[in-house]
Tab-separated table of C-alpha atoms in Angstrom:
chain	number	residue	atom	x	y	z
A	29	UNK	CA	175.493	36.333	156.958
A	30	UNK	CA	173.187	35.570	154.031
A	31	UNK	CA	169.526	34.595	153.876
A	32	UNK	CA	167.205	33.638	151.015
A	33	UNK	CA	163.797	35.277	150.707
A	34	UNK	CA	161.909	31.982	150.719
A	35	UNK	CA	162.691	31.326	154.376
A	36	UNK	CA	159.518	30.940	156.495
A	37	UNK	CA	160.847	33.513	158.981
A	38	UNK	CA	160.322	36.188	156.313
A	39	UNK	CA	156.743	35.218	155.423
A	40	UNK	CA	155.164	38.282	157.064
A	41	UNK	CA	157.360	40.840	155.299
A	42	UNK	CA	158.214	39.041	152.058
A	43	UNK	CA	155.415	40.642	150.042
A	44	UNK	CA	156.304	44.212	151.057
A	45	UNK	CA	159.980	43.553	150.410
A	46	UNK	CA	159.304	42.142	146.946
A	47	UNK	CA	156.991	45.058	146.211
A	48	UNK	CA	159.820	47.480	146.975
A	49	UNK	CA	162.567	45.391	145.377
A	50	UNK	CA	161.040	42.935	142.870
A	51	UNK	CA	164.497	41.794	141.738
A	52	UNK	CA	165.672	40.735	145.231
A	53	UNK	CA	166.429	37.037	145.742
A	54	UNK	CA	168.756	37.016	148.755
A	55	UNK	CA	169.797	39.353	151.557
A	56	UNK	CA	173.195	40.063	153.036
A	57	UNK	CA	172.931	40.998	156.735
A	58	UNK	CA	175.789	42.305	158.842
A	59	UNK	CA	176.465	43.600	162.347
A	60	UNK	CA	178.905	46.427	162.993
A	61	UNK	CA	180.312	46.329	166.524
A	62	UNK	CA	179.952	49.438	168.701
A	63	UNK	CA	182.309	50.703	171.414
A	64	UNK	CA	180.949	49.100	174.570
A	65	UNK	CA	182.677	51.560	176.915
A	66	UNK	CA	181.119	54.547	175.150
A	67	UNK	CA	177.632	53.017	175.351
A	68	UNK	CA	177.994	52.585	179.116
A	69	UNK	CA	178.989	56.152	179.874
A	70	UNK	CA	176.623	57.935	182.293
A	71	UNK	CA	176.933	60.904	179.929
A	72	UNK	CA	174.342	59.930	177.334
A	73	UNK	CA	175.826	62.375	174.820
A	74	UNK	CA	178.875	60.076	174.662
A	75	UNK	CA	176.645	57.055	174.028
A	76	UNK	CA	174.606	58.931	171.418
A	77	UNK	CA	177.790	59.944	169.595
A	78	UNK	CA	178.788	56.273	169.376
A	79	UNK	CA	175.359	55.287	168.038
A	80	UNK	CA	175.576	58.043	165.419
A	81	UNK	CA	179.095	56.966	164.415
A	82	UNK	CA	177.925	53.375	164.067
A	83	UNK	CA	174.917	54.396	161.981
A	84	UNK	CA	177.053	56.485	159.635
A	85	UNK	CA	179.573	53.679	159.246
A	86	UNK	CA	176.832	51.128	158.508
A	87	UNK	CA	175.406	53.415	155.817
A	88	UNK	CA	178.881	53.911	154.367
A	89	UNK	CA	179.446	50.156	154.263
A	90	UNK	CA	176.073	49.593	152.581
A	91	UNK	CA	176.693	52.227	149.928
A	92	UNK	CA	180.214	50.985	149.248
A	93	UNK	CA	179.082	47.378	148.830
A	94	UNK	CA	176.099	48.492	146.756
A	95	UNK	CA	178.354	50.471	144.461
A	96	UNK	CA	180.561	47.413	144.069
A	97	UNK	CA	177.563	45.180	143.370
A	98	UNK	CA	175.626	47.790	141.349
A	99	UNK	CA	172.498	47.405	143.394
A	100	UNK	CA	170.194	49.606	145.459
A	101	UNK	CA	170.175	50.056	149.264
A	102	UNK	CA	166.899	49.450	151.058
A	103	UNK	CA	165.213	49.563	154.435
A	104	UNK	CA	163.645	46.481	156.021
A	105	UNK	CA	162.987	44.958	159.471
A	106	UNK	CA	166.626	44.315	160.296
A	107	UNK	CA	166.067	42.550	163.620
A	108	UNK	CA	163.948	39.858	161.991
A	109	UNK	CA	166.494	39.412	159.185
A	110	UNK	CA	169.388	39.206	161.636
A	111	UNK	CA	167.641	36.482	163.648
A	112	UNK	CA	166.837	34.459	160.538
A	113	UNK	CA	170.410	34.787	159.254
A	114	UNK	CA	171.936	33.618	162.537
A	115	UNK	CA	173.502	36.893	163.675
A	116	UNK	CA	171.706	36.772	167.011
A	117	UNK	CA	168.409	36.320	168.817
A	118	UNK	CA	166.085	38.833	170.431
A	119	UNK	CA	166.724	39.294	174.150
A	120	UNK	CA	164.438	40.513	176.916
A	121	UNK	CA	165.578	44.058	176.094
A	122	UNK	CA	164.176	43.644	172.541
A	123	UNK	CA	167.684	43.923	171.092
A	124	UNK	CA	169.129	41.280	168.769
A	125	UNK	CA	171.941	39.859	170.907
A	126	UNK	CA	174.977	38.787	168.907
A	127	UNK	CA	176.915	35.740	170.232
A	128	UNK	CA	180.069	37.863	170.673
A	129	UNK	CA	178.982	41.514	170.497
A	130	UNK	CA	175.905	41.121	172.685
A	131	UNK	CA	173.705	44.203	172.247
A	132	UNK	CA	176.617	46.457	171.254
A	133	UNK	CA	176.233	46.542	167.492
A	134	UNK	CA	174.432	48.177	164.589
A	135	UNK	CA	172.653	46.133	161.939
A	136	UNK	CA	172.676	46.618	158.189
A	137	UNK	CA	171.345	44.676	155.201
A	138	UNK	CA	171.679	44.646	151.414
A	139	UNK	CA	169.343	42.966	148.945
A	140	UNK	CA	170.999	40.769	146.307
A	141	UNK	CA	169.543	39.763	142.951
A	142	UNK	CA	171.164	36.327	142.959
A	143	UNK	CA	170.514	33.018	144.694
A	144	UNK	CA	173.413	31.549	146.695
A	145	UNK	CA	174.208	27.882	147.330
A	146	UNK	CA	172.187	26.632	150.297
A	147	UNK	CA	175.301	26.010	152.375
A	148	UNK	CA	176.151	29.728	152.205
A	149	UNK	CA	172.929	30.833	153.884
A	150	UNK	CA	172.877	31.468	157.617
A	151	UNK	CA	170.550	29.668	160.022
A	152	UNK	CA	168.963	30.883	163.268
A	153	UNK	CA	171.078	30.390	166.357
A	154	UNK	CA	170.308	27.369	168.493
A	155	UNK	CA	171.641	29.028	171.650
A	156	UNK	CA	170.003	32.139	173.130
A	157	UNK	CA	172.668	34.759	173.983
A	158	UNK	CA	170.327	36.386	176.527
A	159	UNK	CA	171.338	35.092	179.973
A	160	UNK	CA	168.107	36.337	181.594
A	161	UNK	CA	169.991	38.519	184.081
A	162	UNK	CA	167.145	41.093	184.117
A	163	UNK	CA	169.604	44.007	184.254
A	164	UNK	CA	167.753	45.693	181.379
A	165	UNK	CA	164.604	45.661	183.520
A	166	UNK	CA	166.523	46.842	186.593
A	167	UNK	CA	168.079	49.800	184.748
A	168	UNK	CA	165.100	50.897	182.615
A	169	UNK	CA	163.974	54.261	184.053
A	170	UNK	CA	160.455	53.984	182.615
A	171	UNK	CA	159.761	50.359	183.519
A	172	UNK	CA	159.181	49.606	179.840
A	173	UNK	CA	161.051	46.304	180.238
A	174	UNK	CA	159.538	44.009	182.853
A	175	UNK	CA	161.173	40.981	184.437
A	176	UNK	CA	158.304	38.782	183.267
A	177	UNK	CA	159.109	39.652	179.623
A	178	UNK	CA	156.419	42.299	179.069
A	179	UNK	CA	157.491	45.297	176.974
A	180	UNK	CA	155.786	48.696	177.108
A	181	UNK	CA	156.475	50.215	173.689
A	182	UNK	CA	154.999	53.646	174.333
A	183	UNK	CA	156.875	54.248	177.618
A	184	UNK	CA	160.177	53.478	175.891
A	185	UNK	CA	159.316	55.595	172.856
A	186	UNK	CA	158.104	58.591	174.876
A	187	UNK	CA	161.298	58.895	176.942
A	188	UNK	CA	164.176	57.532	174.897
A	189	UNK	CA	163.044	58.997	171.581
A	190	UNK	CA	161.836	62.298	173.013
A	191	UNK	CA	163.677	64.240	170.286
A	192	UNK	CA	162.545	61.988	167.452
A	193	UNK	CA	159.234	61.174	165.749
A	194	UNK	CA	156.299	61.883	168.099
A	195	UNK	CA	158.387	63.888	170.546
A	196	UNK	CA	159.142	66.518	167.931
A	197	UNK	CA	155.468	66.900	167.064
A	198	UNK	CA	154.622	67.303	170.749
A	199	UNK	CA	157.337	69.963	171.157
A	200	UNK	CA	155.917	71.955	168.216
A	201	UNK	CA	152.475	71.759	169.820
A	202	UNK	CA	153.980	73.084	173.050
A	203	UNK	CA	155.475	76.061	171.212
A	204	UNK	CA	152.218	76.929	169.459
A	205	UNK	CA	150.176	76.519	172.654
A	206	UNK	CA	152.461	78.795	174.710
A	207	UNK	CA	151.106	82.311	175.302
A	208	UNK	CA	154.548	83.966	175.418
A	209	UNK	CA	158.219	83.266	176.121
A	210	UNK	CA	157.602	83.062	179.879
A	211	UNK	CA	154.852	80.497	179.412
A	212	UNK	CA	157.096	78.521	177.064
A	213	UNK	CA	160.010	78.519	179.557
A	214	UNK	CA	157.619	77.335	182.243
A	215	UNK	CA	156.912	74.299	180.080
A	216	UNK	CA	160.318	73.751	178.451
A	217	UNK	CA	163.616	74.599	180.173
A	218	UNK	CA	166.438	76.363	178.356
A	219	UNK	CA	168.503	73.167	178.607
A	220	UNK	CA	165.747	71.226	176.820
A	221	UNK	CA	165.473	73.874	174.118
A	222	UNK	CA	169.235	73.699	173.544
A	223	UNK	CA	168.987	69.916	173.358
A	224	UNK	CA	166.342	70.289	170.650
A	225	UNK	CA	168.609	72.709	168.782
A	226	UNK	CA	171.483	70.238	168.959
A	227	UNK	CA	169.301	67.385	167.740
A	228	UNK	CA	167.897	69.430	164.852
A	229	UNK	CA	171.266	70.907	163.887
A	230	UNK	CA	173.322	67.742	164.184
A	231	UNK	CA	171.819	64.375	165.125
A	232	UNK	CA	168.824	63.528	167.284
A	233	UNK	CA	170.022	62.247	170.656
A	234	UNK	CA	168.422	59.441	172.616
A	235	UNK	CA	167.838	59.815	176.354
A	236	UNK	CA	168.357	56.291	177.611
A	237	UNK	CA	169.546	53.135	175.798
A	238	UNK	CA	170.310	51.731	179.254
A	239	UNK	CA	169.048	48.331	178.112
A	240	UNK	CA	171.997	48.228	175.693
A	241	UNK	CA	174.513	49.726	178.105
A	242	UNK	CA	173.970	47.259	180.958
A	243	UNK	CA	173.563	44.085	178.869
A	244	UNK	CA	176.442	41.630	179.569
A	245	UNK	CA	175.467	39.204	176.789
A	246	UNK	CA	178.092	38.014	174.337
A	247	UNK	CA	181.795	37.797	175.117
A	248	UNK	CA	181.298	39.306	178.602
A	249	UNK	CA	178.717	36.760	179.747
A	250	UNK	CA	181.106	34.251	181.315
A	251	UNK	CA	182.972	36.873	183.351
A	252	UNK	CA	179.689	38.436	184.465
A	253	UNK	CA	178.217	35.128	185.608
A	254	UNK	CA	181.411	34.368	187.548
A	255	UNK	CA	181.254	37.676	189.452
A	256	UNK	CA	178.289	40.021	188.998
A	257	UNK	CA	179.223	42.672	191.549
A	258	UNK	CA	181.839	44.621	189.514
A	259	UNK	CA	179.481	44.954	186.546
A	260	UNK	CA	176.641	46.167	188.727
A	261	UNK	CA	178.906	48.600	190.593
A	262	UNK	CA	180.653	50.038	187.545
A	263	UNK	CA	177.917	49.932	184.879
A	264	UNK	CA	174.420	49.484	186.322
A	265	UNK	CA	174.529	51.569	189.508
A	266	UNK	CA	175.747	54.843	187.892
A	267	UNK	CA	172.821	54.724	185.456
A	268	UNK	CA	170.277	53.891	188.150
A	269	UNK	CA	171.584	56.659	190.420
A	270	UNK	CA	171.797	59.264	187.665
A	271	UNK	CA	169.677	62.338	188.396
A	272	UNK	CA	167.726	63.114	185.225
A	273	UNK	CA	164.286	63.930	183.857
A	274	UNK	CA	162.283	60.940	182.633
A	275	UNK	CA	159.719	61.891	180.001
A	276	UNK	CA	156.321	60.324	180.678
A	277	UNK	CA	152.692	60.688	179.683
A	278	UNK	CA	150.421	61.730	182.544
A	279	UNK	CA	148.649	58.747	184.083
A	280	UNK	CA	150.952	56.205	182.427
A	281	UNK	CA	152.642	53.163	183.929
A	282	UNK	CA	155.964	54.930	183.364
A	283	UNK	CA	154.975	57.840	185.612
A	284	UNK	CA	154.027	55.434	188.394
A	285	UNK	CA	157.267	53.485	187.900
A	286	UNK	CA	159.477	56.574	188.215
A	287	UNK	CA	157.759	57.623	191.439
A	288	UNK	CA	158.017	54.156	192.985
A	289	UNK	CA	161.475	53.089	191.781
A	290	UNK	CA	163.491	56.211	191.002
A	291	UNK	CA	162.314	59.008	193.333
A	292	UNK	CA	165.583	60.907	192.677
A	293	UNK	CA	164.695	61.127	188.972
A	294	UNK	CA	161.987	63.592	188.001
A	295	UNK	CA	158.971	62.435	185.998
A	296	UNK	CA	158.592	65.076	183.282
A	297	UNK	CA	155.033	65.043	181.925
A	298	UNK	CA	154.709	65.553	178.184
A	299	UNK	CA	152.150	64.706	175.525
A	300	UNK	CA	152.734	61.697	173.327
A	301	UNK	CA	152.514	63.641	170.069
A	302	UNK	CA	151.224	60.521	168.369
A	303	UNK	CA	147.616	60.736	167.180
A	304	UNK	CA	146.883	58.376	164.267
A	305	UNK	CA	145.658	59.807	160.996
A	306	UNK	CA	143.054	57.059	160.558
A	307	UNK	CA	140.957	54.787	162.749
A	308	UNK	CA	142.598	51.794	161.083
A	309	UNK	CA	145.995	53.038	162.230
A	310	UNK	CA	144.495	53.720	165.652
A	311	UNK	CA	143.283	50.143	166.060
A	312	UNK	CA	146.673	48.822	164.938
A	313	UNK	CA	148.431	51.038	167.486
A	314	UNK	CA	146.283	50.089	170.511
A	315	UNK	CA	148.304	47.012	171.634
A	316	UNK	CA	151.493	49.114	171.462
A	317	UNK	CA	150.216	51.938	173.662
A	318	UNK	CA	148.227	49.735	176.077
A	319	UNK	CA	149.185	50.303	179.736
A	320	UNK	CA	148.684	47.095	181.656
A	321	UNK	CA	149.219	48.743	185.051
A	322	UNK	CA	146.372	51.158	184.398
A	323	UNK	CA	144.174	48.255	183.240
A	324	UNK	CA	144.189	46.575	186.651
A	325	UNK	CA	140.664	45.587	187.639
A	326	UNK	CA	139.176	46.167	184.179
A	327	UNK	CA	137.471	43.191	182.567
A	328	UNK	CA	135.322	44.307	179.659
A	329	UNK	CA	134.663	43.719	175.986
A	330	UNK	CA	134.209	46.693	173.665
A	331	UNK	CA	132.680	46.868	170.202
A	332	UNK	CA	133.673	49.818	168.037
A	333	UNK	CA	131.716	50.651	164.870
A	334	UNK	CA	133.289	53.439	162.832
A	335	UNK	CA	131.364	55.004	159.954
A	336	UNK	CA	131.718	57.999	157.647
A	337	UNK	CA	135.041	58.573	155.924
A	338	UNK	CA	136.252	55.199	157.216
A	339	UNK	CA	134.152	52.144	157.905
A	340	UNK	CA	135.612	49.722	160.416
A	341	UNK	CA	134.342	47.286	163.038
A	342	UNK	CA	136.577	45.887	165.738
A	343	UNK	CA	136.374	44.098	169.093
A	344	UNK	CA	138.707	45.060	171.914
A	345	UNK	CA	138.831	42.821	174.944
A	346	UNK	CA	140.626	44.033	178.081
A	347	UNK	CA	140.924	41.319	180.670
A	348	UNK	CA	143.460	40.340	183.342
A	349	UNK	CA	145.660	43.314	182.338
A	350	UNK	CA	145.926	42.059	178.767
A	351	UNK	CA	144.460	43.378	175.534
A	352	UNK	CA	143.124	41.456	172.557
A	353	UNK	CA	142.129	43.237	169.345
A	354	UNK	CA	140.163	41.334	166.699
A	355	UNK	CA	138.593	42.376	163.421
A	356	UNK	CA	134.797	42.462	163.346
A	357	UNK	CA	132.298	42.296	166.202
A	358	UNK	CA	132.978	39.232	168.313
A	359	UNK	CA	130.727	38.039	171.142
A	360	UNK	CA	128.584	40.231	173.369
A	361	UNK	CA	129.959	43.664	174.218
A	362	UNK	CA	129.827	45.332	177.627
A	363	UNK	CA	130.024	48.649	175.798
A	364	UNK	CA	129.314	49.406	172.157
A	365	UNK	CA	130.667	52.614	170.629
A	366	UNK	CA	129.323	53.880	167.300
A	367	UNK	CA	131.185	56.882	165.974
A	368	UNK	CA	131.867	58.902	162.883
A	369	UNK	CA	135.533	58.171	162.173
A	370	UNK	CA	136.599	61.815	161.728
A	371	UNK	CA	134.722	62.857	164.862
A	372	UNK	CA	136.435	60.174	166.933
A	373	UNK	CA	139.894	61.173	165.706
A	374	UNK	CA	139.050	64.805	166.470
A	375	UNK	CA	138.058	63.774	169.994
A	376	UNK	CA	141.429	62.043	170.451
A	377	UNK	CA	143.208	65.188	169.246
A	378	UNK	CA	141.205	67.173	171.827
A	379	UNK	CA	139.666	69.178	169.016
A	380	UNK	CA	136.143	67.936	169.813
A	381	UNK	CA	134.285	67.514	173.091
A	382	UNK	CA	132.795	64.099	173.801
A	383	UNK	CA	129.530	65.269	175.492
A	384	UNK	CA	128.765	67.633	172.613
A	385	UNK	CA	129.425	64.971	169.977
A	386	UNK	CA	127.176	62.542	171.874
A	387	UNK	CA	124.387	65.174	171.876
A	388	UNK	CA	124.887	65.681	168.140
A	389	UNK	CA	124.622	61.926	167.606
A	390	UNK	CA	128.049	61.601	166.002
A	391	UNK	CA	129.135	59.340	168.861
A	392	UNK	CA	126.695	56.865	170.391
A	393	UNK	CA	127.196	54.608	173.392
A	394	UNK	CA	125.312	51.475	174.262
A	395	UNK	CA	126.089	49.927	177.628
A	396	UNK	CA	127.687	51.354	180.777
A	397	UNK	CA	129.238	54.765	179.874
A	398	UNK	CA	131.731	54.473	182.758
A	399	UNK	CA	133.438	51.678	180.811
A	400	UNK	CA	134.557	54.266	178.271
A	401	UNK	CA	136.408	56.107	181.039
A	402	UNK	CA	138.023	52.796	182.068
A	403	UNK	CA	138.982	52.241	178.447
A	404	UNK	CA	140.646	55.646	178.176
A	405	UNK	CA	142.637	54.988	181.348
A	406	UNK	CA	144.398	52.105	179.587
A	407	UNK	CA	145.609	54.422	176.795
A	408	UNK	CA	146.802	57.699	178.358
A	409	UNK	CA	149.011	58.304	175.297
């Protein structure tokens, strides 16, 4: 499908796209179907191999088309482009669901330097492929997908992408913090170490993707709605009953979910490995790592004033298990935190002790200090 850059759906990312590719006028978006049976295998190595094969094929297609068109490949928010072009709509599992392929596909896009006739451009789908079956929520081992539509980004990232991004950083920290080989093996099993070796030597595996595996959207929807039992018996139940470690951050909603819903799976506590490099990045990340289960009973407004290397003022309101982050100091705060930006980041990295920094005056609190403990409970990552 094709989409022009002037579409209102692209307003939030148009400037960054034009900055990277000033010659771009249109975008070609495509979906490459994946093997549904491979994605549903209880052996996640089989599913990962299919994802890797799809990714390699998509890259090969992009480079071949680019060579033919004499252009340049690029990276952009593919889900948003796919929705705007009419290749699908976002489902409860946060996957773009294709009308025929459902969640079983890989997306790719190519920027074009020409403008096409309007009739050649795709339009968003009018029909939502998601049938609201909630199987993604039922199968999710971390509880990241909730039946009411809530999505816990950090719980999904911590487990499924254990051997990517933040997980790798956390693993390196574990190695450096271990006193000797025995201490290391107490923290990381030989099987996990071999999994890291495989990911580093070949391709990084994912640990879940159950939200893709169990999704019956697309061409299977009619058969599923007519008789749900076979799908649940053959696809959903084996994944729910699978004995496996689920990687969680201590004190997170995911840890509580594993204990309550999947007692046969083991909650494997790890660090998040994701500490922002700036307070601006920290503030941006807060809604993503917010744990609404841990925020139960907290109703408070916080003012943060960061000084020093970075100057930033922000208001964070936690109320009714929801978080709102606004720029500047809004309303009356229940707790005001004034902190040197580098000191605060050091505290988050556990390189600095909060009581000592308060005595030194680098961190100052105004209001009930216990609210800071409540605040930290909402962000165990």
